[in-house]
Amino acid sequence: MTTLDTGVKIVRNVGRFTFGDGAVAGVADLVASKRSGKSQNAVFLIDEYFKGQKDIAGSLGAKSADAVHFISTVDEPTTQSIDELVAKLHSSGHSSPATIVGFGGGITLDTAKAVSNLLTNGGHAADYQGWDLVRVPGVHKIGVPTISGTGAEATRTCVMTNRETGLKLGMNSDFTVFDHVVLDPSLTSTVPRNQYFYTGMDAYIHCIEALAGSYRNAIGDAYSRETVNLCRNVFLSTDMMASERRSDLMVASYLGGCAIATSYVGVVHPFSAALSVVFGLHHCVANCVVLNATGEFYPEAHAEFRKMIELQKIALPQGVCANLTDELRAALIAATIKHEKPLTNALGTNFRATLTDTRIISLFEKM
Ligand SMILES: [Fe+2]
């Protein structure tokens, strides 16, 4: 395949970050430093996984006048769920907080980014689905990932599905990037093993797709290569959740996020998005299901993925696409081929010549 050097797009990186075991202890001071005369209150969006953890909000610096919301991870963010949360913040008197803390996985981090933009820009989440539609900077925001892989802590988007239109697209904007990210590997020690694997593989998959594509540039490639190296350190080791391995994966996630901000994914993500839209499968597990069935596109990565999944003794959902109806087949095809940019990156502009309806369905039937 010919390599098209598309150059480096204009990219804004995270403003500041703190890294290291125990770094989360600094969040409270960070929040306190943002409280100023005109905005004294803060907003804390915390993954519902931590709901039972004693005084989790207080440990992050929350005070009684602040807003604390636990973010459900049953469904990925929708434009409707974001609008509802913003309306709650307006009605509780938290329209212009000093800062927003997002503490959790990709869903929570993306929610924090979207809410930050909406509080200052007004309107509805759906108004900003696309590229560079956010007009003014959002509220200052701090991202604290508690699981590694999606790269949500590093990217300039926040993925949301519009339930009315079926559009799964984020607010791609420089203003979506976190002002401060706190990377504390100690936070990932209690992640369930399957979830840890699926989510970590998102970083690996972003980068093997980017490196196999035709839209390439030296910076994206460098981020991607190091991300893949770190993922190998983690998932080809005997204990993927050892302290140093969790640290490697947190860095891989961050660099993988930087990689996709400067390059494109490939075949796996469009098929994975179709599984999410049609069957509601979460992004990271859907990616693993897809890579497991699409070895013909990525033979080396597929072999390595099989090695990793066996070594780590991870179970994948089976028969995801058993019992397809004509209606489901049509929906899966439509939801896959709409991702033209990544499919072109992987297969060329004429991707439909090789990726026929029959081939798409036969791939889904292997999942
Ligand atoms: Fe992804």
CSV table of C-alpha atoms and ligand atoms in Angstrom, one decimal:
chain,number,residue,atom,x,y,z
A,1,MET,CA,0.0,0.0,0.0
A,2,THR,CA,1.3,3.5,-0.8
A,3,THR,CA,1.9,5.7,2.2
A,4,LEU,CA,0.2,9.1,2.0
A,5,ASP,CA,2.0,11.5,4.3
A,6,THR,CA,-0.8,13.7,5.5
A,7,GLY,CA,1.4,15.7,7.7
A,8,VAL,CA,0.5,16.5,11.3
A,9,LYS,CA,-2.8,18.1,12.0
A,10,ILE,CA,-3.1,21.0,14.4
A,11,VAL,CA,-3.1,19.2,17.8
A,12,ARG,CA,-3.5,20.6,21.2
A,13,ASN,CA,-2.1,18.4,24.0
A,14,VAL,CA,-3.2,18.2,27.6
A,15,GLY,CA,-2.1,21.5,29.4
A,16,ARG,CA,-0.4,19.9,32.4
A,17,PHE,CA,-0.2,16.5,33.9
A,18,THR,CA,0.9,14.8,37.1
A,19,PHE,CA,2.1,11.3,37.1
A,20,GLY,CA,3.0,8.6,39.7
A,21,ASP,CA,1.6,6.3,42.4
A,22,GLY,CA,-0.2,8.5,44.9
A,23,ALA,CA,-0.6,11.5,42.5
A,24,VAL,CA,-4.3,11.4,43.2
A,25,ALA,CA,-3.6,12.9,46.6
A,26,GLY,CA,-2.8,16.1,44.9
A,27,VAL,CA,-6.2,16.6,43.3
A,28,ALA,CA,-7.8,18.3,46.4
A,29,ASP,CA,-5.0,21.0,46.3
A,30,LEU,CA,-5.4,21.4,42.6
A,31,VAL,CA,-9.2,22.0,43.0
A,32,ALA,CA,-8.6,24.4,45.9
A,33,SER,CA,-6.2,26.4,43.8
A,34,LYS,CA,-8.9,26.9,41.2
A,35,ARG,CA,-11.5,28.3,43.6
A,36,SER,CA,-11.5,32.1,43.1
A,37,GLY,CA,-13.7,35.0,44.1
A,38,LYS,CA,-16.3,34.6,41.4
A,39,SER,CA,-16.5,30.9,41.3
A,40,GLN,CA,-16.1,29.2,44.6
A,41,ASN,CA,-17.9,25.9,43.8
A,42,ALA,CA,-16.7,22.9,41.9
A,43,VAL,CA,-18.3,19.9,40.1
A,44,PHE,CA,-17.2,16.3,40.7
A,45,LEU,CA,-18.2,13.7,38.2
A,46,ILE,CA,-17.3,10.3,39.6
A,47,ASP,CA,-17.6,6.9,38.0
A,48,GLU,CA,-20.5,5.0,39.7
A,49,TYR,CA,-18.0,2.2,40.4
A,50,PHE,CA,-16.7,4.3,43.3
A,51,LYS,CA,-20.1,5.0,44.8
A,52,GLY,CA,-19.6,2.8,47.8
A,53,GLN,CA,-16.1,4.1,48.5
A,54,LYS,CA,-16.2,6.1,51.7
A,55,ASP,CA,-16.0,9.9,51.2
A,56,ILE,CA,-14.6,9.5,47.7
A,57,ALA,CA,-15.7,13.1,46.7
A,58,GLY,CA,-14.2,14.5,49.9
A,59,SER,CA,-10.9,12.9,49.2
A,60,LEU,CA,-10.8,14.7,45.9
A,61,GLY,CA,-11.4,18.0,47.6
A,62,ALA,CA,-15.3,18.3,47.4
A,63,LYS,CA,-16.9,20.7,49.8
A,64,SER,CA,-20.6,20.9,50.9
A,65,ALA,CA,-21.5,23.6,48.3
A,66,ASP,CA,-20.1,21.6,45.4
A,67,ALA,CA,-22.0,19.3,43.0
A,68,VAL,CA,-21.2,15.6,43.1
A,69,HIS,CA,-22.7,13.3,40.5
A,70,PHE,CA,-22.0,9.6,40.1
A,71,ILE,CA,-21.9,8.7,36.4
A,72,SER,CA,-23.6,5.5,35.3
A,73,THR,CA,-21.5,3.3,33.1
A,74,VAL,CA,-24.3,1.0,32.0
A,75,ASP,CA,-24.6,3.0,28.7
A,76,GLU,CA,-22.0,5.1,26.9
A,77,PRO,CA,-22.8,8.8,27.0
A,78,THR,CA,-25.6,10.1,24.9
A,79,THR,CA,-26.3,13.7,23.9
A,80,GLN,CA,-29.5,13.4,25.9
A,81,SER,CA,-27.7,12.1,29.1
A,82,ILE,CA,-25.2,15.0,28.8
A,83,ASP,CA,-28.0,17.6,28.4
A,84,GLU,CA,-29.8,16.2,31.5
A,85,LEU,CA,-26.7,16.5,33.6
A,86,VAL,CA,-26.1,20.0,32.5
A,87,ALA,CA,-29.7,21.0,33.3
A,88,LYS,CA,-29.2,19.5,36.8
A,89,LEU,CA,-26.1,21.6,37.3
A,90,HIS,CA,-27.9,24.8,36.2
A,91,SER,CA,-30.8,24.1,38.5
A,92,SER,CA,-28.5,23.4,41.5
A,93,GLY,CA,-26.6,26.7,41.0
A,94,HIS,CA,-23.5,25.2,39.5
A,95,SER,CA,-23.6,27.0,36.1
A,96,SER,CA,-20.1,28.4,36.4
A,97,PRO,CA,-17.9,26.2,38.6
A,98,ALA,CA,-14.2,26.9,39.3
A,99,THR,CA,-13.4,23.5,37.9
A,100,ILE,CA,-14.8,20.1,36.9
A,101,VAL,CA,-13.2,16.9,38.0
A,102,GLY,CA,-13.8,13.8,36.0
A,103,PHE,CA,-12.8,10.7,38.0
A,104,GLY,CA,-13.3,7.4,36.3
A,105,GLY,CA,-13.1,5.5,33.0
A,106,GLY,CA,-13.6,6.8,29.5
A,107,ILE,CA,-17.4,7.3,30.0
A,108,THR,CA,-16.9,9.6,33.0
A,109,LEU,CA,-13.9,11.5,31.4
A,110,ASP,CA,-15.8,12.1,28.2
A,111,THR,CA,-18.9,13.3,30.2
A,112,ALA,CA,-16.7,15.8,32.1
A,113,LYS,CA,-15.3,17.1,28.8
A,114,ALA,CA,-18.8,17.5,27.2
A,115,VAL,CA,-20.3,19.1,30.4
A,116,SER,CA,-17.4,21.6,30.6
A,117,ASN,CA,-18.0,22.7,27.0
A,118,LEU,CA,-21.7,23.0,27.4
A,119,LEU,CA,-21.7,25.1,30.6
A,120,THR,CA,-19.8,27.9,28.8
A,121,ASN,CA,-21.2,27.5,25.2
A,122,GLY,CA,-24.8,27.0,26.0
A,123,GLY,CA,-27.2,25.1,23.8
A,124,HIS,CA,-27.4,21.3,23.5
A,125,ALA,CA,-24.8,18.6,23.3
A,126,ALA,CA,-26.0,17.6,19.7
A,127,ASP,CA,-25.2,21.2,18.5
A,128,TYR,CA,-21.5,20.4,18.9
A,129,GLN,CA,-21.2,16.9,17.5
A,130,GLY,CA,-18.6,17.4,14.8
A,131,TRP,CA,-15.3,19.2,14.2
A,132,ASP,CA,-14.5,22.6,15.8
A,133,LEU,CA,-18.0,23.6,16.6
A,134,VAL,CA,-17.3,24.6,20.2
A,135,ARG,CA,-17.0,28.4,20.2
A,136,VAL,CA,-15.4,29.3,23.5
A,137,PRO,CA,-13.2,27.5,26.1
A,138,GLY,CA,-15.1,25.3,28.5
A,139,VAL,CA,-14.9,25.3,32.3
A,140,HIS,CA,-11.4,24.4,33.6
A,141,LYS,CA,-11.4,20.6,33.8
A,142,ILE,CA,-9.2,18.0,35.5
A,143,GLY,CA,-9.2,14.4,34.3
A,144,VAL,CA,-8.3,11.5,36.6
A,145,PRO,CA,-8.4,8.1,34.8
A,146,THR,CA,-9.1,5.1,36.9
A,147,ILE,CA,-8.7,2.5,34.1
A,148,SER,CA,-6.2,2.6,31.2
A,149,GLY,CA,-6.6,2.2,27.5
A,150,THR,CA,-9.2,4.5,25.8
A,151,GLY,CA,-6.9,7.5,25.8
A,152,ALA,CA,-9.9,9.7,26.7
A,153,GLU,CA,-7.6,11.5,29.1
A,154,ALA,CA,-5.6,12.8,26.2
A,155,THR,CA,-7.9,13.3,23.2
A,156,ARG,CA,-9.7,16.3,21.9
A,157,THR,CA,-13.1,14.6,21.6
A,158,CYS,CA,-15.8,13.2,23.9
A,159,VAL,CA,-17.7,10.4,22.3
A,160,MET,CA,-21.5,10.6,22.5
A,161,THR,CA,-24.4,9.0,20.7
A,162,ASN,CA,-27.4,11.0,19.7
A,163,ARG,CA,-30.3,8.5,20.4
A,164,GLU,CA,-32.6,10.5,18.0
A,165,THR,CA,-30.3,10.5,15.0
A,166,GLY,CA,-28.1,7.4,15.8
A,167,LEU,CA,-25.1,9.7,15.3
A,168,LYS,CA,-22.1,8.6,17.4
A,169,LEU,CA,-19.7,11.5,17.2
A,170,GLY,CA,-18.0,13.7,19.8
A,171,MET,CA,-17.2,17.4,20.2
A,172,ASN,CA,-13.9,17.4,18.3
A,173,SER,CA,-12.3,20.6,19.5
A,174,ASP,CA,-9.2,22.0,21.1
A,175,PHE,CA,-11.5,23.2,23.9
A,176,THR,CA,-12.4,19.5,24.7
A,177,VAL,CA,-8.8,18.7,25.8
A,178,PHE,CA,-8.3,18.5,29.6
A,179,ASP,CA,-6.5,21.3,31.3
A,180,HIS,CA,-4.9,19.0,33.8
A,181,VAL,CA,-4.6,15.2,33.9
A,182,VAL,CA,-3.6,13.2,36.9
A,183,LEU,CA,-2.2,9.8,36.1
A,184,ASP,CA,-2.0,7.6,39.2
A,185,PRO,CA,-1.4,4.0,38.4
A,186,SER,CA,-2.3,2.9,41.9
A,187,LEU,CA,-6.0,3.7,41.0
A,188,THR,CA,-6.1,0.8,38.5
A,189,SER,CA,-5.2,-2.0,41.0
A,190,THR,CA,-8.8,-3.0,41.7
A,191,VAL,CA,-10.1,-3.0,38.1
A,192,PRO,CA,-11.6,-6.4,37.2
A,193,ARG,CA,-9.2,-8.4,35.1
A,194,ASN,CA,-11.4,-8.8,32.0
A,195,GLN,CA,-12.2,-5.1,32.0
A,196,TYR,CA,-8.6,-4.2,32.5
A,197,PHE,CA,-7.7,-6.3,29.4
A,198,TYR,CA,-10.5,-5.1,27.1
A,199,THR,CA,-9.8,-1.5,27.9
A,200,GLY,CA,-6.1,-1.8,27.7
A,201,MET,CA,-6.4,-3.4,24.3
A,202,ASP,CA,-8.2,-0.2,23.0
A,203,ALA,CA,-4.8,1.5,23.2
A,204,TYR,CA,-3.1,-1.4,21.4
A,205,ILE,CA,-5.8,-1.6,18.7
A,206,HIS,CA,-5.7,2.2,18.0
A,207,CYS,CA,-2.0,2.0,17.4
A,208,ILE,CA,-1.8,-1.2,15.3
A,209,GLU,CA,-4.5,0.2,13.1
A,210,ALA,CA,-2.7,3.5,12.8
A,211,LEU,CA,0.6,1.9,12.0
A,212,ALA,CA,-1.0,-0.3,9.3
A,213,GLY,CA,-2.8,2.6,7.6
A,214,SER,CA,-1.9,4.9,4.8
A,215,TYR,CA,-2.6,8.2,6.5
A,216,ARG,CA,0.6,8.4,8.4
A,217,ASN,CA,3.0,11.0,9.9
A,218,ALA,CA,6.2,10.7,11.9
A,219,ILE,CA,4.7,12.0,15.1
A,220,GLY,CA,1.7,9.8,15.1
A,221,ASP,CA,3.9,6.8,14.2
A,222,ALA,CA,6.3,7.5,17.1
A,223,TYR,CA,3.4,7.7,19.6
A,224,SER,CA,1.9,4.5,18.2
A,225,ARG,CA,5.1,2.5,18.2
A,226,GLU,CA,5.8,3.3,21.8
A,227,THR,CA,2.2,2.6,22.8
A,228,VAL,CA,2.4,-0.9,21.2
A,229,ASN,CA,5.7,-1.5,22.9
A,230,LEU,CA,4.2,-0.7,26.3
A,231,CYS,CA,1.2,-2.8,25.6
A,232,ARG,CA,3.4,-5.8,24.8
A,233,ASN,CA,5.3,-5.2,28.1
A,234,VAL,CA,1.9,-5.4,29.8
A,235,PHE,CA,0.0,-8.2,28.1
A,236,LEU,CA,2.9,-10.5,27.2
A,237,SER,CA,4.1,-10.5,30.8
A,238,THR,CA,3.0,-13.1,33.3
A,239,ASP,CA,1.2,-10.6,35.6
A,240,MET,CA,-0.5,-7.8,33.5
A,241,MET,CA,-1.6,-6.1,36.7
A,242,ALA,CA,1.7,-5.9,38.6
A,243,SER,CA,2.4,-2.4,39.8
A,244,GLU,CA,5.0,-1.6,37.0
A,245,ARG,CA,2.7,-3.1,34.3
A,246,ARG,CA,-0.2,-0.9,35.4
A,247,SER,CA,2.1,2.1,35.2
A,248,ASP,CA,3.2,1.0,31.7
A,249,LEU,CA,-0.5,0.7,30.6
A,250,MET,CA,-1.4,4.1,32.0
A,251,VAL,CA,1.4,5.7,29.9
A,252,ALA,CA,0.3,3.6,26.9
A,253,SER,CA,-3.2,4.8,27.2
A,254,TYR,CA,-2.1,8.5,27.3
A,255,LEU,CA,0.3,8.1,24.4
A,256,GLY,CA,-2.3,6.1,22.5
A,257,GLY,CA,-4.7,9.0,22.9
A,258,CYS,CA,-2.0,11.3,21.6
A,259,ALA,CA,-1.5,8.9,18.7
A,260,ILE,CA,-5.1,8.9,17.6
A,261,ALA,CA,-5.2,12.7,17.8
A,262,THR,CA,-2.6,12.8,15.1
A,263,SER,CA,-3.6,9.7,13.0
A,264,TYR,CA,-6.5,7.4,12.1
A,265,VAL,CA,-7.8,4.0,13.1
A,266,GLY,CA,-8.6,1.3,10.6
A,267,VAL,CA,-10.9,-1.7,10.1
A,268,VAL,CA,-11.5,-2.7,13.7
A,269,HIS,CA,-13.1,0.5,15.0
A,270,PRO,CA,-15.8,0.8,12.3
A,271,PHE,CA,-16.9,-2.8,12.9
A,272,SER,CA,-16.7,-2.2,16.6
A,273,ALA,CA,-18.8,0.9,16.3
A,274,ALA,CA,-21.4,-1.1,14.5
A,275,LEU,CA,-21.6,-3.6,17.3
A,276,SER,CA,-22.0,-0.7,19.8
A,277,VAL,CA,-24.7,1.0,17.8
A,278,VAL,CA,-26.7,-2.2,16.8
A,279,PHE,CA,-26.2,-4.3,20.0
A,280,GLY,CA,-25.1,-1.8,22.6
A,281,LEU,CA,-21.8,-3.6,23.2
A,282,HIS,CA,-19.3,-1.4,25.0
A,283,HIS,CA,-16.5,0.0,22.9
A,284,CYS,CA,-13.5,-1.8,24.3
A,285,VAL,CA,-15.0,-5.3,24.5
A,286,ALA,CA,-16.4,-4.8,21.0
A,287,ASN,CA,-12.9,-4.0,19.7
A,288,CYS,CA,-11.6,-7.2,21.1
A,289,VAL,CA,-14.5,-9.2,19.6
A,290,VAL,CA,-13.7,-7.6,16.2
A,291,LEU,CA,-10.0,-8.0,16.3
A,292,ASN,CA,-10.5,-11.7,17.2
A,293,ALA,CA,-12.5,-12.1,14.0
A,294,THR,CA,-10.6,-9.9,11.6
A,295,GLY,CA,-7.2,-11.6,11.4
A,296,GLU,CA,-7.2,-11.4,7.6
A,297,PHE,CA,-6.7,-7.6,7.9
A,298,TYR,CA,-4.1,-7.6,10.7
A,299,PRO,CA,-2.5,-11.1,10.7
A,300,GLU,CA,0.5,-10.2,13.0
A,301,ALA,CA,-1.5,-8.2,15.5
A,302,HIS,CA,-4.2,-10.9,15.5
A,303,ALA,CA,-1.6,-13.6,16.3
A,304,GLU,CA,-0.2,-11.4,19.1
A,305,PHE,CA,-3.6,-10.6,20.4
A,306,ARG,CA,-4.4,-14.4,20.6
A,307,LYS,CA,-1.2,-14.9,22.5
A,308,MET,CA,-2.0,-12.1,24.9
A,309,ILE,CA,-5.6,-13.3,25.5
A,310,GLU,CA,-4.5,-16.8,26.2
A,311,LEU,CA,-1.6,-15.8,28.4
A,312,GLN,CA,-3.9,-13.6,30.5
A,313,LYS,CA,-6.7,-16.2,30.5
A,314,ILE,CA,-9.3,-13.7,29.3
A,315,ALA,CA,-12.8,-14.7,28.2
A,316,LEU,CA,-14.4,-13.0,25.2
A,317,PRO,CA,-18.2,-12.9,24.6
A,318,GLN,CA,-19.2,-15.6,22.1
A,319,GLY,CA,-21.9,-15.7,19.5
A,320,VAL,CA,-22.4,-11.9,19.5
A,321,CYS,CA,-23.8,-12.0,16.0
A,322,ALA,CA,-25.7,-15.3,16.2
A,323,ASN,CA,-29.2,-15.2,14.8
A,324,LEU,CA,-28.9,-12.2,12.5
A,325,THR,CA,-32.1,-11.0,10.8
A,326,ASP,CA,-32.1,-9.2,7.4
A,327,GLU,CA,-32.8,-6.0,9.3
A,328,LEU,CA,-29.8,-6.5,11.7
A,329,ARG,CA,-27.6,-7.3,8.7
A,330,ALA,CA,-28.5,-4.1,7.0
A,331,ALA,CA,-28.0,-2.1,10.2
A,332,LEU,CA,-24.6,-3.6,10.8
A,333,ILE,CA,-23.5,-2.9,7.2
A,334,ALA,CA,-24.7,0.7,7.3
A,335,ALA,CA,-23.1,1.3,10.7
A,336,THR,CA,-19.8,0.0,9.5
A,337,ILE,CA,-19.4,1.6,6.1
A,338,LYS,CA,-20.3,5.1,7.3
A,339,HIS,CA,-16.8,5.3,8.9
A,340,GLU,CA,-15.2,6.2,5.6
A,341,LYS,CA,-12.0,7.8,6.9
A,342,PRO,CA,-10.7,4.9,8.9
A,343,LEU,CA,-11.8,2.4,6.2
A,344,THR,CA,-10.0,4.5,3.6
A,345,ASN,CA,-7.0,4.6,5.8
A,346,ALA,CA,-6.9,0.8,6.0
A,347,LEU,CA,-8.1,-0.3,2.6
A,348,GLY,CA,-7.9,2.7,0.2
A,349,THR,CA,-10.6,5.0,-1.3
A,350,ASN,CA,-12.2,2.1,-3.1
A,351,PHE,CA,-12.7,0.1,0.1
A,352,ARG,CA,-16.1,-1.0,-0.9
A,353,ALA,CA,-14.6,-3.1,-3.8
A,354,THR,CA,-13.0,-5.4,-1.2
A,355,LEU,CA,-15.3,-4.8,1.7
A,356,THR,CA,-18.5,-6.0,0.0
A,357,ASP,CA,-21.8,-6.5,1.9
A,358,THR,CA,-21.2,-10.3,1.8
A,359,ARG,CA,-17.8,-10.0,3.2
A,360,ILE,CA,-18.9,-7.6,6.0
A,361,ILE,CA,-21.6,-10.0,7.0
A,362,SER,CA,-19.4,-13.1,6.9
A,363,LEU,CA,-17.0,-11.2,9.3
A,364,PHE,CA,-19.8,-10.3,11.7
A,365,GLU,CA,-20.9,-14.0,11.6
A,366,LYS,CA,-17.5,-15.0,13.0
A,367,MET,CA,-18.0,-12.8,16.1
B,1,FE,FE,-11.0,3.0,20.6
